[in-house]
XYZ file of C-alpha atoms in Angstrom:
622
model
C 34.896 32.998 81.785
C 33.770 35.072 78.416
C 32.663 37.790 80.408
C 35.887 38.671 81.289
C 37.541 38.609 77.776
C 34.434 41.084 76.909
C 34.812 43.485 79.969
C 35.544 47.158 78.581
C 36.555 48.693 81.761
C 33.133 50.549 82.459
C 31.094 47.906 84.101
C 31.740 46.676 87.693
C 33.482 43.304 87.810
C 31.480 41.224 89.975
C 28.774 38.628 89.053
C 25.324 39.597 87.763
C 23.059 39.597 91.159
C 25.718 39.646 93.525
C 26.459 41.600 96.633
C 30.017 42.874 96.005
C 30.172 43.454 100.021
C 30.374 39.733 100.575
C 33.490 37.443 100.638
C 31.571 34.518 99.009
C 31.253 36.353 95.607
C 34.676 37.080 94.687
C 35.519 35.962 91.261
C 37.567 32.850 90.885
C 41.108 32.287 90.365
C 42.826 34.975 87.977
C 39.726 37.108 87.957
C 39.907 40.659 89.395
C 37.971 42.759 91.854
C 37.363 46.817 91.340
C 35.419 48.368 93.954
C 33.676 50.895 92.094
C 35.395 54.083 91.099
C 38.364 53.120 92.816
C 41.478 51.028 91.567
C 43.340 48.655 93.127
C 46.956 48.750 93.321
C 49.308 45.263 92.832
C 51.468 44.907 95.449
C 55.204 44.386 94.495
C 56.173 41.864 97.092
C 53.438 39.363 95.450
C 54.392 38.782 91.812
C 51.923 35.763 90.927
C 48.240 36.106 90.026
C 46.972 34.554 93.030
C 47.713 37.489 95.944
C 45.092 39.877 97.301
C 45.582 43.403 96.220
C 45.826 45.751 99.081
C 45.179 49.737 99.839
C 48.055 51.581 100.723
C 48.330 52.191 104.261
C 49.764 56.291 104.753
C 52.810 56.489 106.762
C 52.384 57.962 110.515
C 55.318 60.382 111.129
C 55.837 63.086 114.274
C 56.984 65.029 111.202
C 53.323 65.708 110.346
C 52.904 68.051 113.462
C 52.945 71.323 112.746
C 55.879 73.514 114.340
C 53.552 75.099 116.707
C 53.344 71.399 118.194
C 56.730 70.318 117.788
C 58.345 73.864 119.665
C 55.581 72.654 122.750
C 56.844 69.069 122.991
C 60.848 70.165 122.709
C 59.998 73.027 125.175
C 58.535 70.736 127.831
C 61.373 68.298 127.741
C 62.941 67.782 131.171
C 66.277 69.154 130.416
C 69.289 70.109 128.014
C 70.305 66.324 126.801
C 67.031 65.318 126.136
C 66.769 68.781 123.667
C 70.492 67.924 122.447
C 69.018 64.367 121.060
C 66.152 65.697 119.503
C 68.037 68.767 117.886
C 70.236 66.095 115.936
C 67.206 63.839 114.595
C 67.214 67.036 111.210
C 68.454 70.386 110.883
C 64.617 70.896 111.125
C 64.351 69.981 114.694
C 68.070 71.318 115.286
C 66.103 74.962 114.205
C 62.887 74.523 116.263
C 65.382 73.372 119.501
C 67.642 76.422 119.352
C 64.473 78.621 118.916
C 63.644 78.006 121.891
C 64.440 81.002 124.433
C 65.700 79.802 128.165
C 63.001 82.059 129.488
C 60.259 79.689 127.323
C 61.680 76.394 128.715
C 58.422 75.092 130.817
C 61.478 73.289 133.409
C 64.232 75.388 134.174
C 67.628 73.086 133.699
C 68.919 72.133 136.725
C 72.991 72.168 137.191
C 74.779 69.482 139.533
C 77.957 70.153 141.588
C 80.245 69.523 138.911
C 78.885 71.959 136.419
C 80.755 74.811 135.184
C 78.843 77.919 133.839
C 80.428 79.009 130.561
C 83.665 77.064 130.868
C 83.428 75.834 127.371
C 85.304 77.789 124.406
C 84.558 77.222 120.667
C 86.114 78.707 117.428
C 85.074 78.541 113.910
C 86.991 79.697 110.501
C 86.511 79.842 107.108
C 84.259 77.207 105.461
C 83.725 75.499 109.119
C 81.802 78.276 110.043
C 78.047 77.976 109.042
C 74.625 78.768 110.477
C 74.189 75.090 111.056
C 77.515 74.202 112.907
C 76.200 77.330 115.146
C 73.328 76.092 116.224
C 74.894 72.355 116.804
C 77.574 74.145 119.095
C 74.879 76.586 120.710
C 72.131 72.659 121.469
C 75.275 70.700 122.205
C 77.060 72.784 124.999
C 73.829 73.814 126.591
C 74.271 70.752 128.749
C 77.803 70.322 129.814
C 78.733 73.439 131.589
C 77.367 76.330 129.078
C 79.360 78.278 125.978
C 81.414 80.859 127.577
C 83.533 81.979 124.591
C 82.842 81.896 120.803
C 85.055 83.175 118.054
C 83.751 83.171 114.198
C 85.886 84.506 111.961
C 86.080 84.818 108.000
C 83.221 83.001 106.567
C 80.351 84.421 104.494
C 77.809 81.082 105.565
C 77.013 82.598 109.251
C 74.013 84.993 109.260
C 71.877 86.354 111.998
C 69.930 82.825 111.977
C 73.597 81.361 113.874
C 73.758 84.058 116.111
C 70.206 83.881 117.243
C 70.621 80.251 118.023
C 73.654 81.283 120.411
C 71.453 83.970 121.848
C 69.008 82.085 122.590
C 70.952 78.782 123.802
C 73.891 79.955 125.445
C 73.244 82.825 128.738
C 76.228 81.850 130.094
C 78.152 83.483 127.315
C 80.751 85.738 128.139
C 83.260 86.119 125.340
C 82.131 86.928 121.593
C 84.460 87.441 118.420
C 83.197 88.221 115.081
C 85.584 88.630 112.405
C 84.852 89.051 108.218
C 80.826 88.231 108.584
C 79.396 90.609 106.070
C 76.179 88.557 106.416
C 75.851 89.416 109.987
C 73.714 92.115 110.586
C 71.739 94.077 113.673
C 69.326 91.532 114.034
C 71.832 88.862 114.697
C 73.276 91.177 117.266
C 70.143 92.010 119.056
C 69.475 88.302 119.574
C 72.955 88.145 121.253
C 72.151 90.738 123.452
C 68.801 89.885 124.820
C 69.914 86.243 125.403
C 73.302 87.277 126.460
C 73.360 89.615 129.592
C 76.729 87.896 130.893
C 78.699 89.239 127.890
C 81.852 91.015 129.398
C 84.125 91.019 126.010
C 82.945 92.105 122.607
C 85.447 92.460 119.444
C 83.480 93.311 116.261
C 86.017 93.425 113.499
C 85.129 94.067 109.568
C 81.412 93.372 109.934
C 80.014 95.870 107.665
C 76.530 95.570 107.895
C 76.228 96.053 111.910
C 75.769 99.674 112.895
C 75.092 101.811 115.471
C 71.913 100.190 116.469
C 73.438 96.450 117.290
C 76.037 98.266 119.689
C 73.358 100.009 121.422
C 71.160 97.101 121.927
C 74.554 95.247 123.704
C 75.149 98.426 125.729
C 71.934 98.731 127.200
C 71.329 94.688 127.365
C 74.951 93.703 128.840
C 76.051 95.947 131.766
C 78.981 93.771 132.684
C 80.898 94.629 129.285
C 84.236 95.240 130.313
C 85.909 94.824 127.208
C 85.117 96.262 123.567
C 87.307 96.062 119.976
C 86.143 97.575 116.962
C 87.737 97.397 113.656
C 87.148 98.423 109.688
C 83.115 98.468 111.279
C 82.206 101.717 108.852
C 78.786 101.678 110.134
C 79.453 101.782 113.848
C 79.934 106.070 115.231
C 79.618 107.933 117.972
C 76.089 107.070 119.069
C 77.148 103.445 119.645
C 80.390 104.329 121.941
C 78.050 106.936 123.801
C 75.505 104.244 124.589
C 78.598 102.059 125.733
C 79.469 104.771 127.864
C 76.647 105.330 129.751
C 75.364 102.188 130.245
C 78.939 100.136 130.693
C 80.151 101.346 134.049
C 83.040 97.959 134.369
C 84.488 99.182 130.840
C 88.278 98.248 131.284
C 89.397 98.484 128.288
C 88.515 100.160 124.368
C 90.377 99.327 120.942
C 88.951 101.195 118.119
C 90.707 101.234 114.706
C 89.461 102.266 111.340
C 86.222 103.266 111.785
C 85.519 106.356 109.918
C 82.327 107.403 111.715
C 84.318 107.669 115.160
C 84.749 111.314 116.335
C 85.763 113.788 119.117
C 82.120 112.846 120.543
C 82.156 109.156 121.151
C 86.017 109.595 122.304
C 84.767 111.849 125.037
C 81.634 109.976 126.047
C 84.094 107.152 126.641
C 86.381 108.531 128.579
C 84.258 111.018 130.548
C 81.807 108.323 131.977
C 84.532 105.745 132.414
C 87.423 107.866 134.307
C 87.993 105.091 137.368
C 87.732 102.094 134.996
C 89.032 102.520 131.636
C 92.622 101.323 131.936
C 93.233 100.679 128.428
C 92.994 102.590 125.360
C 93.684 102.362 121.780
C 92.882 105.078 119.133
C 94.008 103.833 115.586
C 93.442 105.504 112.134
C 90.468 107.320 113.095
C 89.166 111.123 112.295
C 90.020 112.399 115.788
C 91.054 116.113 116.476
C 93.475 117.754 118.901
C 90.299 117.551 121.074
C 90.186 113.747 121.788
C 93.776 114.148 122.789
C 92.862 116.847 125.502
C 89.937 114.679 126.980
C 92.572 111.867 126.971
C 94.925 113.981 129.192
C 92.152 115.140 130.953
C 89.849 112.162 132.269
C 92.390 109.246 131.547
C 92.686 109.321 135.257
C 92.973 105.104 135.302
C 94.360 104.713 132.141
C 97.766 102.516 132.201
C 98.045 101.885 128.494
C 97.908 104.211 125.578
C 98.070 103.386 122.083
C 97.857 106.133 119.553
C 98.256 105.209 115.682
C 97.081 106.972 112.364
C 95.574 110.196 113.425
C 96.512 112.240 110.666
C 94.459 115.109 112.080
C 95.554 115.463 115.489
C 98.635 118.027 115.739
C 101.365 119.097 117.827
C 98.772 120.891 119.999
C 97.034 117.547 120.886
C 100.071 116.130 122.199
C 101.291 119.135 124.346
C 97.677 119.500 125.782
C 97.552 115.923 126.642
C 100.542 116.143 128.252
C 99.747 119.217 130.323
C 96.454 117.924 131.439
C 98.213 116.036 134.463
C 95.543 112.904 133.811
C 97.498 110.492 132.875
C 99.302 110.085 136.156
C 98.747 105.875 136.202
C 100.371 105.777 132.378
C 102.529 103.055 132.326
C 102.576 101.829 128.705
C 102.580 104.658 125.488
C 103.027 103.761 121.603
C 102.706 106.218 119.326
C 102.796 105.231 115.877
C 102.432 107.425 112.482
C 101.000 110.649 114.251
C 102.462 113.633 112.296
C 101.791 115.781 115.494
C 104.892 114.343 117.147
C 106.989 116.890 117.575
C 109.996 117.868 120.049
C 107.828 120.268 122.136
C 104.785 117.615 121.854
C 106.864 114.758 123.131
C 108.336 116.402 125.676
C 105.007 117.765 126.929
C 103.946 114.267 127.496
C 107.217 113.019 129.156
C 106.803 115.552 131.456
C 103.308 114.812 132.083
C 103.302 111.158 132.844
C 105.883 110.689 135.430
C 105.212 106.696 136.022
C 105.253 105.524 132.698
C 107.890 102.475 132.074
C 107.565 101.898 128.396
C 107.640 104.183 125.491
C 107.387 103.099 121.635
C 107.416 106.272 118.939
C 107.761 105.147 115.222
C 106.991 106.622 112.324
C 107.618 110.456 113.697
C 109.509 112.361 110.910
C 109.111 115.483 112.997
C 111.072 113.981 115.784
C 114.482 115.035 116.515
C 117.152 114.465 118.918
C 116.325 117.605 121.132
C 112.929 116.234 121.330
C 114.128 112.460 122.636
C 116.230 113.539 124.973
C 113.888 116.227 126.367
C 111.648 113.082 126.711
C 113.986 110.950 128.603
C 114.915 113.402 131.102
C 110.980 114.458 131.885
C 110.126 110.709 131.977
C 112.381 109.491 134.773
C 111.107 106.092 135.362
C 110.907 104.939 131.786
C 112.354 101.076 131.886
C 112.238 100.637 127.987
C 112.191 102.777 125.031
C 112.016 101.842 121.661
C 112.394 104.028 118.281
C 111.453 102.487 114.952
C 111.607 104.883 111.526
C 112.550 108.235 113.040
C 114.921 109.205 110.818
C 115.493 112.610 112.399
C 116.973 110.937 115.416
C 120.788 110.971 115.258
C 123.532 109.422 117.267
C 123.222 112.310 119.715
C 120.022 111.477 120.355
C 120.708 108.130 120.998
C 123.517 108.523 123.238
C 121.575 111.834 125.023
C 118.939 109.648 125.730
C 120.765 106.890 127.211
C 122.580 109.606 129.395
C 119.333 111.432 130.803
C 117.410 108.297 131.432
C 118.394 107.808 134.849
C 119.458 103.876 136.546
C 115.961 102.877 135.920
C 116.403 102.374 131.790
C 116.524 98.390 131.206
C 116.295 98.344 127.437
C 116.723 100.481 124.306
C 115.724 99.873 121.150
C 116.233 101.027 117.694
C 115.225 99.962 114.122
C 115.346 101.477 111.183
C 116.542 104.911 111.890
C 118.451 106.119 108.843
C 119.964 109.112 110.859
C 122.248 106.947 112.819
C 125.870 107.730 112.096
C 129.260 106.577 113.853
C 130.319 108.865 116.497
C 132.967 111.226 115.433
C 133.815 111.912 119.267
C 134.007 109.981 122.318
C 131.952 110.527 125.133
C 132.634 112.305 128.816
C 134.829 109.679 130.738
C 132.521 109.903 134.006
C 129.248 108.858 131.276
C 127.636 105.987 132.750
C 124.534 104.063 131.926
C 124.924 101.236 134.813
C 121.251 99.765 134.410
C 120.869 99.191 131.163
C 120.288 95.156 130.416
C 119.190 94.806 126.595
C 120.156 96.770 123.497
C 118.830 96.099 120.343
C 120.012 97.972 116.894
C 118.736 96.955 113.394
C 118.932 98.350 110.266
C 120.621 101.056 110.864
C 123.231 100.993 108.246
C 125.381 103.858 109.437
C 126.012 102.724 113.355
C 129.564 101.555 113.579
C 132.536 100.709 115.444
C 132.520 103.910 117.168
C 129.318 103.590 118.409
C 129.954 100.039 119.514
C 133.293 101.362 121.579
C 130.938 103.898 123.242
C 128.533 101.432 124.292
C 131.436 98.999 125.590
C 131.992 101.753 128.282
C 128.816 103.221 128.955
C 126.807 100.415 129.544
C 129.018 97.485 131.101
C 126.378 95.523 132.753
C 124.447 94.540 129.267
C 123.436 90.651 129.244
C 121.091 90.960 125.870
C 122.194 92.296 122.859
C 120.842 92.352 119.264
C 122.759 93.863 116.142
C 120.816 92.767 112.960
C 121.991 93.834 109.675
C 124.530 96.273 110.740
C 127.197 95.048 107.570
C 129.536 98.605 108.361
C 130.597 96.730 111.956
C 134.387 95.017 111.725
C 135.680 92.662 114.206
C 137.418 95.362 116.244
C 133.808 97.055 116.877
C 132.290 93.123 118.256
C 135.150 92.744 120.627
C 133.767 96.104 122.735
C 131.195 94.777 123.246
C 132.088 91.377 125.217
C 131.176 91.688 128.709
C 131.373 88.909 131.554
C 127.544 88.115 132.062
C 126.050 87.841 128.353
C 122.813 85.832 127.840
C 121.459 86.719 124.727
C 123.015 87.637 121.646
C 121.924 87.654 118.133
C 124.489 88.718 114.946
C 122.069 87.788 112.249
C 122.450 89.719 109.214
C 126.465 91.079 110.498
C 128.743 89.967 108.007
C 131.487 91.142 109.356
C 131.407 88.662 112.097
C 134.067 86.383 112.341
C 135.226 83.133 114.295
C 137.700 85.320 116.408
C 134.098 87.356 118.169
C 132.622 84.002 118.199
C 135.336 82.329 120.116
C 135.908 85.445 122.729
C 132.483 85.640 123.650
C 132.278 81.775 124.232
C 135.472 81.827 126.408
C 134.209 85.095 128.347
C 130.648 83.948 128.487
C 130.322 80.295 128.477
C 128.709 79.923 131.821
C 125.673 82.729 131.063
C 125.285 82.547 127.623
C 121.731 80.887 126.638
C 121.130 82.044 123.132
C 123.345 82.843 119.753
C 122.059 83.885 116.691
C 124.646 84.114 113.632
C 122.166 83.766 110.778
C 123.604 85.118 107.539
C 127.568 85.336 108.800
C 129.165 83.773 106.075
C 132.651 84.248 107.932
C 131.784 81.935 110.776
C 133.091 78.453 110.286
C 133.936 75.248 112.411
C 136.630 76.989 114.201
C 133.511 79.131 115.993
C 131.450 75.446 116.677
C 134.660 73.811 118.314
C 135.048 76.824 120.768
C 131.349 76.376 120.952
C 131.203 72.698 122.232
C 134.708 73.897 124.529
C 133.000 76.637 126.797
C 129.125 76.939 126.709
C 127.475 74.815 129.175
C 124.016 76.113 129.312
C 123.838 76.861 125.512
C 120.000 76.108 124.484
C 119.440 78.151 121.074
C 121.998 78.055 118.255
C 121.331 79.417 114.867
C 123.928 78.714 112.677
C 122.071 79.362 109.296
C 123.536 79.961 106.300
C 127.289 80.025 107.671
C 130.115 78.172 106.535
C 129.652 75.275 108.735
C 130.407 71.697 107.635
C 130.201 68.312 109.252
C 132.922 68.492 110.999
C 131.964 71.545 112.700
C 128.460 69.428 113.367
C 130.533 66.813 115.063
C 132.514 68.662 117.388
C 129.338 70.213 118.544
C 128.058 66.501 119.414
C 131.395 65.231 120.979
C 130.390 67.923 123.635
C 129.324 66.345 127.115
C 128.227 69.912 128.452
C 126.307 71.453 125.575
C 122.353 70.492 125.706
C 121.055 72.194 122.902
C 117.403 72.336 122.840
C 116.808 74.611 119.355
C 119.352 73.998 116.364
C 119.130 75.861 113.021
C 121.226 74.728 110.114
C 119.016 76.486 107.358
C 121.172 76.785 104.301
C 124.586 75.208 105.440
C 125.439 73.604 101.745
C 128.441 72.131 103.520
C 126.773 69.660 105.979
C 125.905 66.848 104.570
C 124.663 63.029 105.457
C 127.791 62.304 107.020
C 126.176 64.491 109.759
C 123.822 62.142 110.479
C 125.466 60.241 113.532
C 125.907 63.419 115.002
C 122.572 65.063 114.683
C 121.260 61.894 116.054
C 123.495 62.161 118.974
C 122.277 66.275 119.456
C 118.989 64.751 119.450
C 118.566 63.509 122.507
C 118.035 67.070 124.030
C 116.845 68.523 120.638
C 112.887 70.182 120.486
C 113.442 71.769 117.227
C 115.701 71.439 114.078
C 115.947 73.285 111.233
C 117.502 71.742 107.791
C 115.253 74.042 104.810
C 117.716 74.237 102.206
C 120.606 72.039 103.266
C 120.915 71.163 99.661
C 123.639 68.217 100.586
C 121.510 66.413 103.459
C 119.515 63.864 101.481
C 115.284 63.148 102.125
C 116.475 59.790 103.420
C 118.348 61.201 106.060
C 115.542 63.366 106.917
C 113.010 60.827 106.732
C 115.151 58.832 109.139
C 116.026 61.410 111.325
C 111.792 62.411 111.484
C 111.574 58.814 112.722
C 113.826 58.513 114.974
C 114.036 61.990 116.651
C 109.952 62.073 117.206
C 110.168 64.590 120.515
C 111.663 67.112 118.166
C 110.356 69.224 115.423
C 112.120 69.370 112.229
C 111.653 71.916 109.268
C 113.074 70.739 105.707
């Protein structure tokens, strides 16, 4: 043992004259054996000195294989289920599996009769949208029919790597929407173009890094593209649109908004190359000129829906030429918003050049006057709906003149925020009538008064849907002129002149047809109106009493009716409705699907909690 104590660590640890490789030469218990030039490690599981020391064994793992070998293994797996199982082992394996193109698979994926190619739809928003999630979606949907529709919005964690996963694993993708993705570039779109030849719908909104190069790739590889939407893509311009026009003969719908590089050349290419297919066209906030409108008027032979908004460089000449181009014979719906070139002559020309137009919305056109509106109505004899918004030079003469000149096909007329409207000082001719009008909406036109309502009562005897909102100058006598025998929907919100007498008359004369009644903000409406509604209205389903002067008695009257089957009831801001109405509300709740109790200060939280528990089929706002 003296040799042990005198050991300095430099000499070998075995007996003099012995062979260290033989088992019978190990030292006695308590001694240690050190092979030359190598130190042994004590095994943690053996705490005593009697334990033998073993060499550490290296773990064997498939992860030690290079990526090339794993790639070859994954692409030779028999089907998508097996690849999916491997992909979920780790992020590293997920990345490798999603990097395999369909053309690189050793065995083509077989499909059963129940498979529906491209039947799955996925949507990722905000923080949920990452490259890893996209890769998981790509792999997970591959074995269950394939991804057909994908929407990714509002994330800086989605890059070209995520789109590469989709492009290489989802060949059946038919619809792709990318919105507010700052990290996605042309490289990602190139992967989609190469891997998803069946793409039919593409929506790119606020993707600043995508350029014409990406759109050109889509156009060349996706000939079935039928719908294209571009919004706030600052680096996409005429080159991309020209490529789409050349290669995508099935294009049916195009919407371009706030893309500064899009000019007349791009719009002209789209129209001239898709004359027989393009049916919907939206041009909004673009730097185009009268040339684009001339091309639309000449080549838009199949266009049925046209939207022109915020075209600040288009003049009266553009609209005049578009109308005289006689190419918009199939146009069904026209929307013009905030275009300074809309004048009387321009709109008259458009009306004559679109004989089959049924719907027209003219908004924020400060140069349009009564003459232009009446001339437009005369030229468009197929019009069924007219909507005016913020056209302040249009007065009551333009309003009634268009009603009298639109013909029997006109079904709906709407005016919103038209400050030039005043009350009629003279009556209309006795023979005047507009028998076809069914819907009338006048909102926030402060000059609209009782004389106008009296004229409408005689002019439009077949009104069914009346919407008079924010008209504080109308009194009780004006409302009474509109009482018809077949009112279905009535909205008097914000009309402070509405009284119980008017509501009682409406419910008595239209109790068998009235379905919707909105009296939001009508402070003169009290329990008397609810008593009349309960007694006369049999099919009323939607009732809005917000900010009215109704109390528990009125709610009890509604609940006592055996005829009334309300589905929507709003009592927001009704301060006189208290907890005493609980039994009445519970009774009404047998048919209610929606109940609004917001800002009802006299209704306690416990009552609301009870209603939430009791009326489990009803959505309650409180």
